[in-house]
mmCIF file of C-alpha atoms in Angstrom:
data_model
loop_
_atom_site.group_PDB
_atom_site.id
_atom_site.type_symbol
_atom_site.label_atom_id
_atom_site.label_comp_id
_atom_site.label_asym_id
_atom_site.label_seq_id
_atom_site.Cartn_x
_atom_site.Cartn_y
_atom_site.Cartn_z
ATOM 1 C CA UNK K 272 -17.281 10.118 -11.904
ATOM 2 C CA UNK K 273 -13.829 9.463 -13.727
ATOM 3 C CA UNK K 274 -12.834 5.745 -14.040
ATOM 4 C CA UNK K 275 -10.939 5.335 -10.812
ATOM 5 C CA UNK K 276 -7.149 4.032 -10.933
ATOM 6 C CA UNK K 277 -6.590 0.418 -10.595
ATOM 7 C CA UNK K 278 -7.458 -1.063 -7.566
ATOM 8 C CA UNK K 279 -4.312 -1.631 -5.100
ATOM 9 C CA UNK K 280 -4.242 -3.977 -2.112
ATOM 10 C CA UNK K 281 -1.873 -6.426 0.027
ATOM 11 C CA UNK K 282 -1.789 -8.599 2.870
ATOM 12 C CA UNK K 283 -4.790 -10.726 1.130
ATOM 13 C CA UNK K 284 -6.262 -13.268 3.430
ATOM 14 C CA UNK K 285 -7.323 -16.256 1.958
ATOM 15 C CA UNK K 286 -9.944 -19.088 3.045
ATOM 16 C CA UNK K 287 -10.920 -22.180 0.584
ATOM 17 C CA UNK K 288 -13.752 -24.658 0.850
ATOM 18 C CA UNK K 289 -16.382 -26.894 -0.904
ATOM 19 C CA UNK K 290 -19.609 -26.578 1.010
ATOM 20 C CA UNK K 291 -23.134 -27.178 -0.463
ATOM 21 C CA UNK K 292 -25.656 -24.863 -1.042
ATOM 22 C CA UNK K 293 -27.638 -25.207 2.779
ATOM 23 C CA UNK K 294 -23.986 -24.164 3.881
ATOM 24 C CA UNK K 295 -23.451 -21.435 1.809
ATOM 25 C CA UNK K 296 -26.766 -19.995 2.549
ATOM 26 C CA UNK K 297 -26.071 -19.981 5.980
ATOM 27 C CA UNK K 298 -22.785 -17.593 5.598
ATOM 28 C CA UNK K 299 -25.232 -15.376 3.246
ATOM 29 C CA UNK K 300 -27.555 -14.961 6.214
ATOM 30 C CA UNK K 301 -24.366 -14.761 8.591
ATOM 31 C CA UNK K 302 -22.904 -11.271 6.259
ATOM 32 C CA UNK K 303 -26.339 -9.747 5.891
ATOM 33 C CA UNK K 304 -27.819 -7.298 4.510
ATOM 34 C CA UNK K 305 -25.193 -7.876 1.758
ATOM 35 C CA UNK K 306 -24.628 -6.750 -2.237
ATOM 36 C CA UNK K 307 -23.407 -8.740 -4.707
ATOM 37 C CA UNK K 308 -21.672 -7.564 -7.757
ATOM 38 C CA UNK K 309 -20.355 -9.815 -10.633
ATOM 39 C CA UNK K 310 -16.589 -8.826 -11.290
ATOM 40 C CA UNK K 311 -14.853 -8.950 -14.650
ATOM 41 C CA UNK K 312 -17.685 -9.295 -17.228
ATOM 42 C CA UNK K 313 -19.342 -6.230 -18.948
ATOM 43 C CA UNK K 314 -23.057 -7.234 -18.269
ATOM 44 C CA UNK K 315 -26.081 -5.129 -18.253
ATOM 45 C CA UNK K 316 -26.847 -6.091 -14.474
ATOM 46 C CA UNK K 317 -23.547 -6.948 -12.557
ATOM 47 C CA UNK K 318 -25.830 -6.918 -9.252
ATOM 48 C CA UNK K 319 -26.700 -10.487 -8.982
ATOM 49 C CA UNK K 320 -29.595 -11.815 -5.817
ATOM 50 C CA UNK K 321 -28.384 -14.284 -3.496
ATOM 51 C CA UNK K 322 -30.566 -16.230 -4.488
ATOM 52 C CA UNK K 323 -29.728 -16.781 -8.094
ATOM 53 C CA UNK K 324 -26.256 -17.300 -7.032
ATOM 54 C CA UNK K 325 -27.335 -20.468 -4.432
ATOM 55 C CA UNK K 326 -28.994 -21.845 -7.496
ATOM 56 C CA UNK K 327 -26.572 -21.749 -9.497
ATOM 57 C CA UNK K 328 -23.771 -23.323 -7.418
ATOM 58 C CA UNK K 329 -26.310 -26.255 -5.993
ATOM 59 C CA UNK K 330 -26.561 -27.004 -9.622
ATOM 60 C CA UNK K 331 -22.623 -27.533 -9.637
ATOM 61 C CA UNK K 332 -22.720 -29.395 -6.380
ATOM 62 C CA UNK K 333 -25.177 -31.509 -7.379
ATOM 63 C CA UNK K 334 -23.133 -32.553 -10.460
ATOM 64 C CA UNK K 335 -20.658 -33.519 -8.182
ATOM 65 C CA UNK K 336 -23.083 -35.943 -5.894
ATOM 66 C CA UNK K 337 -24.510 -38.020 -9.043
ATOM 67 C CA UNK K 338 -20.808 -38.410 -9.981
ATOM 68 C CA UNK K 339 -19.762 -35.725 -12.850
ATOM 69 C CA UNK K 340 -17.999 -32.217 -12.078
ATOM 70 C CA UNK K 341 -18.845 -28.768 -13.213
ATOM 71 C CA UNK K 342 -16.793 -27.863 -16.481
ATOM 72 C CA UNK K 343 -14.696 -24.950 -16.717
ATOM 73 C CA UNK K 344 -16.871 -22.022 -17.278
ATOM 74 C CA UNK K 345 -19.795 -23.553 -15.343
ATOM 75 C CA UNK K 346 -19.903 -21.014 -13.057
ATOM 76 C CA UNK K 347 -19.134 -17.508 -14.947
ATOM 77 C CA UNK K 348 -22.254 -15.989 -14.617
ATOM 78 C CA UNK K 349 -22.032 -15.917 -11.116
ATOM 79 C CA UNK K 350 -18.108 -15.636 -10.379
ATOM 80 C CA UNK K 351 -15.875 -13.998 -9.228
ATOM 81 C CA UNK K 352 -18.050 -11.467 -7.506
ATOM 82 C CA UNK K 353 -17.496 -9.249 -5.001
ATOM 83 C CA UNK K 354 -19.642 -8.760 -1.630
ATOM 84 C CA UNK K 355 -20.065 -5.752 0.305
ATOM 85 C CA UNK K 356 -21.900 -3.927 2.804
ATOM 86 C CA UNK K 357 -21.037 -0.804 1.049
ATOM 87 C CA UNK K 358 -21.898 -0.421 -2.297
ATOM 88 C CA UNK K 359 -20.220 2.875 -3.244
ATOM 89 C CA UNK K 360 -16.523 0.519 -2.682
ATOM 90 C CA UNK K 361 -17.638 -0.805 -5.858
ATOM 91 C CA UNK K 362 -17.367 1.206 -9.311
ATOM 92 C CA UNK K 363 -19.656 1.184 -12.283
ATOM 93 C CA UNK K 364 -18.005 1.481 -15.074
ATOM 94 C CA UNK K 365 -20.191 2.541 -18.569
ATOM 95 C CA UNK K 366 -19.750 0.407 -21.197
ATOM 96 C CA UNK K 367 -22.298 1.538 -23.515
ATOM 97 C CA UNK K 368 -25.469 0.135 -25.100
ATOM 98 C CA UNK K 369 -26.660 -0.633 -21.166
ATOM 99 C CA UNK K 370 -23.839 -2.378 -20.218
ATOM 100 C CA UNK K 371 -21.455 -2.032 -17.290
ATOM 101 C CA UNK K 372 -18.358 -3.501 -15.444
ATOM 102 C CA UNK K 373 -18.117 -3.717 -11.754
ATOM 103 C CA UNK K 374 -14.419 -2.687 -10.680
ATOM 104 C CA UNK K 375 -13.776 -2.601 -6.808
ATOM 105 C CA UNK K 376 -12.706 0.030 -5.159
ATOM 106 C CA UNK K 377 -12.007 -0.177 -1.444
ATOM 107 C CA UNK K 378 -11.646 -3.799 -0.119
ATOM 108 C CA UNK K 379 -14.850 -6.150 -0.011
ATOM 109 C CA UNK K 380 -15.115 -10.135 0.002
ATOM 110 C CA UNK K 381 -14.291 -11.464 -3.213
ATOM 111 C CA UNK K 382 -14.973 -14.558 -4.063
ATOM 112 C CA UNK K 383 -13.912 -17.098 -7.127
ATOM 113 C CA UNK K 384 -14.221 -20.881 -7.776
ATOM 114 C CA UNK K 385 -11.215 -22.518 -6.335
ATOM 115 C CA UNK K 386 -9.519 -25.547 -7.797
ATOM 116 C CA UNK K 387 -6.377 -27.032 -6.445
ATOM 117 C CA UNK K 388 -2.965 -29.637 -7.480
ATOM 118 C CA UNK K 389 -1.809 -32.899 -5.989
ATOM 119 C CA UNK K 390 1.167 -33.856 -7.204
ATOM 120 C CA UNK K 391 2.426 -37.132 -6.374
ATOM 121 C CA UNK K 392 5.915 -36.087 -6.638
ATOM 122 C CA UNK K 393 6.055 -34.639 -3.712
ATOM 123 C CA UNK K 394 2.789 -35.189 -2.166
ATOM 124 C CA UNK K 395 2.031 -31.518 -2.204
ATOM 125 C CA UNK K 396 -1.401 -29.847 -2.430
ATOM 126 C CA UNK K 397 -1.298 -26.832 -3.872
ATOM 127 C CA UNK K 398 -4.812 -24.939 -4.009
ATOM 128 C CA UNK K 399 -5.700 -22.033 -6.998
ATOM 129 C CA UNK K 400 -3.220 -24.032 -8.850
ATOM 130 C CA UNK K 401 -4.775 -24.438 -12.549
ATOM 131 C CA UNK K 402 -3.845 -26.861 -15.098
ATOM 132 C CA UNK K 403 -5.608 -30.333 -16.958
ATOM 133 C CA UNK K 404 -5.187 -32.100 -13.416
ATOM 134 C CA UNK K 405 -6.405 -29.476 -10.947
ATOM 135 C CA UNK K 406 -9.584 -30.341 -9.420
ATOM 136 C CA UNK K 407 -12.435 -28.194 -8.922
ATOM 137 C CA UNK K 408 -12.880 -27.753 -5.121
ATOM 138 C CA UNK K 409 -15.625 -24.892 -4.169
ATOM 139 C CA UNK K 410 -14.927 -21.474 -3.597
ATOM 140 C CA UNK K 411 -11.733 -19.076 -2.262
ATOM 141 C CA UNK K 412 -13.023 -15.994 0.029
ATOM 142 C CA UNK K 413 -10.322 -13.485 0.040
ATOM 143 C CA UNK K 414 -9.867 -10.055 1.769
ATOM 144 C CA UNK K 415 -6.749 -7.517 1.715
ATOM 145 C CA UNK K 416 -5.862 -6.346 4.473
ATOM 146 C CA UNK K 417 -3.617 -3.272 3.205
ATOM 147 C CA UNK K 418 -4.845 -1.055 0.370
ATOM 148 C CA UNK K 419 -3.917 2.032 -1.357
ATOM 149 C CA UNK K 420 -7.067 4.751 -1.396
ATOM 150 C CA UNK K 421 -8.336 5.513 -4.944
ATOM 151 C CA UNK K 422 -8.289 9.413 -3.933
ATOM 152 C CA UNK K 423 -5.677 9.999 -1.379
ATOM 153 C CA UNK K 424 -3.603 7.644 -2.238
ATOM 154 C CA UNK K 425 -2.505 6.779 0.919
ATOM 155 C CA UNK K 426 -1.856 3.287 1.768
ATOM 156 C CA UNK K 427 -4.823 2.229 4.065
ATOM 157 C CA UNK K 428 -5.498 -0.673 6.873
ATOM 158 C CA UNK K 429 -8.467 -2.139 6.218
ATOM 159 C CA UNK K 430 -10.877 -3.380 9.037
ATOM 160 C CA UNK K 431 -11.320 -6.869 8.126
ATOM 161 C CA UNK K 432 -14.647 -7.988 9.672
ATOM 162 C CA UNK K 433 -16.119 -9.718 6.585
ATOM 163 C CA UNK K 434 -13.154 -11.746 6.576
ATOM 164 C CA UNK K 435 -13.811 -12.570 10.312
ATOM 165 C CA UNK K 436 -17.424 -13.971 9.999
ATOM 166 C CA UNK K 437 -16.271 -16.064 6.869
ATOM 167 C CA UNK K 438 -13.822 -17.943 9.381
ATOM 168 C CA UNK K 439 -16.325 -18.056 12.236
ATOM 169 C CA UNK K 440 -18.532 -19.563 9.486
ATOM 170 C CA UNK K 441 -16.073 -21.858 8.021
ATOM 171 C CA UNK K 442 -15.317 -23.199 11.873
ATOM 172 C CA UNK K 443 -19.021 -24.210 12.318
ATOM 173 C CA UNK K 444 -19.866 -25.343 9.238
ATOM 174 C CA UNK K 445 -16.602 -27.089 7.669
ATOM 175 C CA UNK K 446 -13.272 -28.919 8.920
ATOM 176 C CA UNK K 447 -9.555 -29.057 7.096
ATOM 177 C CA UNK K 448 -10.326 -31.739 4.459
ATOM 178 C CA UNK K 449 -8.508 -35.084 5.480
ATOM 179 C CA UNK K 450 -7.120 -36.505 2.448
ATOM 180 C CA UNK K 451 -5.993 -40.469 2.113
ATOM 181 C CA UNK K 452 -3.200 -40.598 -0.079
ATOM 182 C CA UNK K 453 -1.671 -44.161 -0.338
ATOM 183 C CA UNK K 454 -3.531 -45.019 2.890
ATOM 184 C CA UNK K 455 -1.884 -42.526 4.955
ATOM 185 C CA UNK K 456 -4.432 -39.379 6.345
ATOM 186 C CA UNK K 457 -2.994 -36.025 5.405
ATOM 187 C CA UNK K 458 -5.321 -32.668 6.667
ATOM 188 C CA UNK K 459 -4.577 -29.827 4.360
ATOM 189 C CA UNK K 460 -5.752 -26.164 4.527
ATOM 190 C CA UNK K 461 -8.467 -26.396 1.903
ATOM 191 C CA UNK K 462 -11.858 -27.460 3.736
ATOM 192 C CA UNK K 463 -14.869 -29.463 3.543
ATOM 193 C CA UNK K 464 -18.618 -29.054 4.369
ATOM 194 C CA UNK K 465 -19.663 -30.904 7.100
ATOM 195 C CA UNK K 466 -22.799 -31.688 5.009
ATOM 196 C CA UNK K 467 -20.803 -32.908 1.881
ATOM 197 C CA UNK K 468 -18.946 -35.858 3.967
ATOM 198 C CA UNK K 469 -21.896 -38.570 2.749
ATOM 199 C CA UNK K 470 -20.862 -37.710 -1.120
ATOM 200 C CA UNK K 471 -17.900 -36.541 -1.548
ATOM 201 C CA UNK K 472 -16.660 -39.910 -2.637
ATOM 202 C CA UNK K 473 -18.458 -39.626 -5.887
ATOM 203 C CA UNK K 474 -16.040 -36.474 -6.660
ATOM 204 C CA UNK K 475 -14.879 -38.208 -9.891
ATOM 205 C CA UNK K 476 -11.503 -35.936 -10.219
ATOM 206 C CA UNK K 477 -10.238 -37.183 -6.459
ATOM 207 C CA UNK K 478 -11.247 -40.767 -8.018
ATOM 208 C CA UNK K 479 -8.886 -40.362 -11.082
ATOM 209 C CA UNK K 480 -6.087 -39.038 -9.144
ATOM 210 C CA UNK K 481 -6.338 -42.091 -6.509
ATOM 211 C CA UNK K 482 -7.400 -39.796 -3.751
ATOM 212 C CA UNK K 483 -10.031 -40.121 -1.441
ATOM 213 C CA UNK K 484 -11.502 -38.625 2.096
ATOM 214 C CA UNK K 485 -11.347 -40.031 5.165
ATOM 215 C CA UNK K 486 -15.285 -40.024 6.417
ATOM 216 C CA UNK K 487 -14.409 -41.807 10.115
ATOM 217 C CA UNK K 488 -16.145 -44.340 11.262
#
């Protein structure tokens, strides 16, 4: 098969949170049976188990509960990767001497490590924003809901179940994350794992940037 064009897509839904590992395996389980291919790396196995994927981002999380964050790079052998139900949406591309690189296709759950901005300024939080003072926050699920067919080329809806169960998911398992910011409690978009409430203070990039998270009580 010829290397397909570029892949094409709008309308992309987005959905960010930090979770921890128990979480996360829960939404594996939810989007079962499910493959996962490592995006943007020539590799000689971009298919990567679930389960190598869960220990890899526990190790990050973990970082984060004794107090020191994942550096940038961290988590490259397991991100961004795409998941599907349908592995042909995905394209193998032949590198030579055994290598490959997964390029998608058709629309499937991608899914990258998501940092966002405060800036004081304005009291804005702005999430996938990079730079020195962005702060590593979990992962961004994202799904197009528009996309132009590799073959046709007709532009396409997409049916965007994945992108369903991820919210149902994200409702059970996570709320908007409320921020304190100069003691005043601000809920943004970006969420929070119900199970990472008890640490999250340790986060040491909210605790350079004077933020915190409002835990109740």
């Amino acid at each position: 098969m010829e290397n397909p064009k570029p892949f094409l897509a709008s309308k992309w839904l987005h959905l960010q949170v930090l979770c921890d590992s128990n979480e996360l395996k829960a939404l594996f389980s939810l989007l079962s049976p499910c493959s996962f291919f490592l995006l943007g790396i020539p590799i000689t196995d971009v298919s990567i188990a679930p389960e190598r994927f869960l220990q890899r981002y526990q190790e990050g999380i973990e970082m984060l509960r004794q107090g020191s964050c994942p550096e940038r790079g961290f988590f490259k052998n397991i991100l961004p990767i795409a998941l599907t139900h349908e592995e042909n949406r995905i394209f193998l591309q032949e590198l030579g001497d055994g290598r490959y690189l997964a390029k998608v296709q058709k629309p499937v759950l991608q899914v990258q490590v998501h940092y966002f901005r405060y800036s004081p300024v304005d009291g804005s939080f702005r999430s996938m924003a990079l730079g020195e003072d962005s702060l590593f926050w979990g992962l961004q699920f994202s799904f197009p809901q528009i996309y132009q067919d590799p073959k046709t080329h007709l532009i396409q809806k997409e049916n965007i179940t994945p992108f369903i169960l991820v919210r149902k998911w994200a409702k059970d398992y996570s709320i908007a994350t409320p921020f304190v910011v100069d003691n005043k409690r601000i809920n943004v978009p970006f969420r929070l794992g119900k199970g990472c409430f008890s640490w999250i203070e340790k986060h040491p990039q909210l605790q350079r940037q004077g933020l915190s998270v409002y835990v109740g009580g």
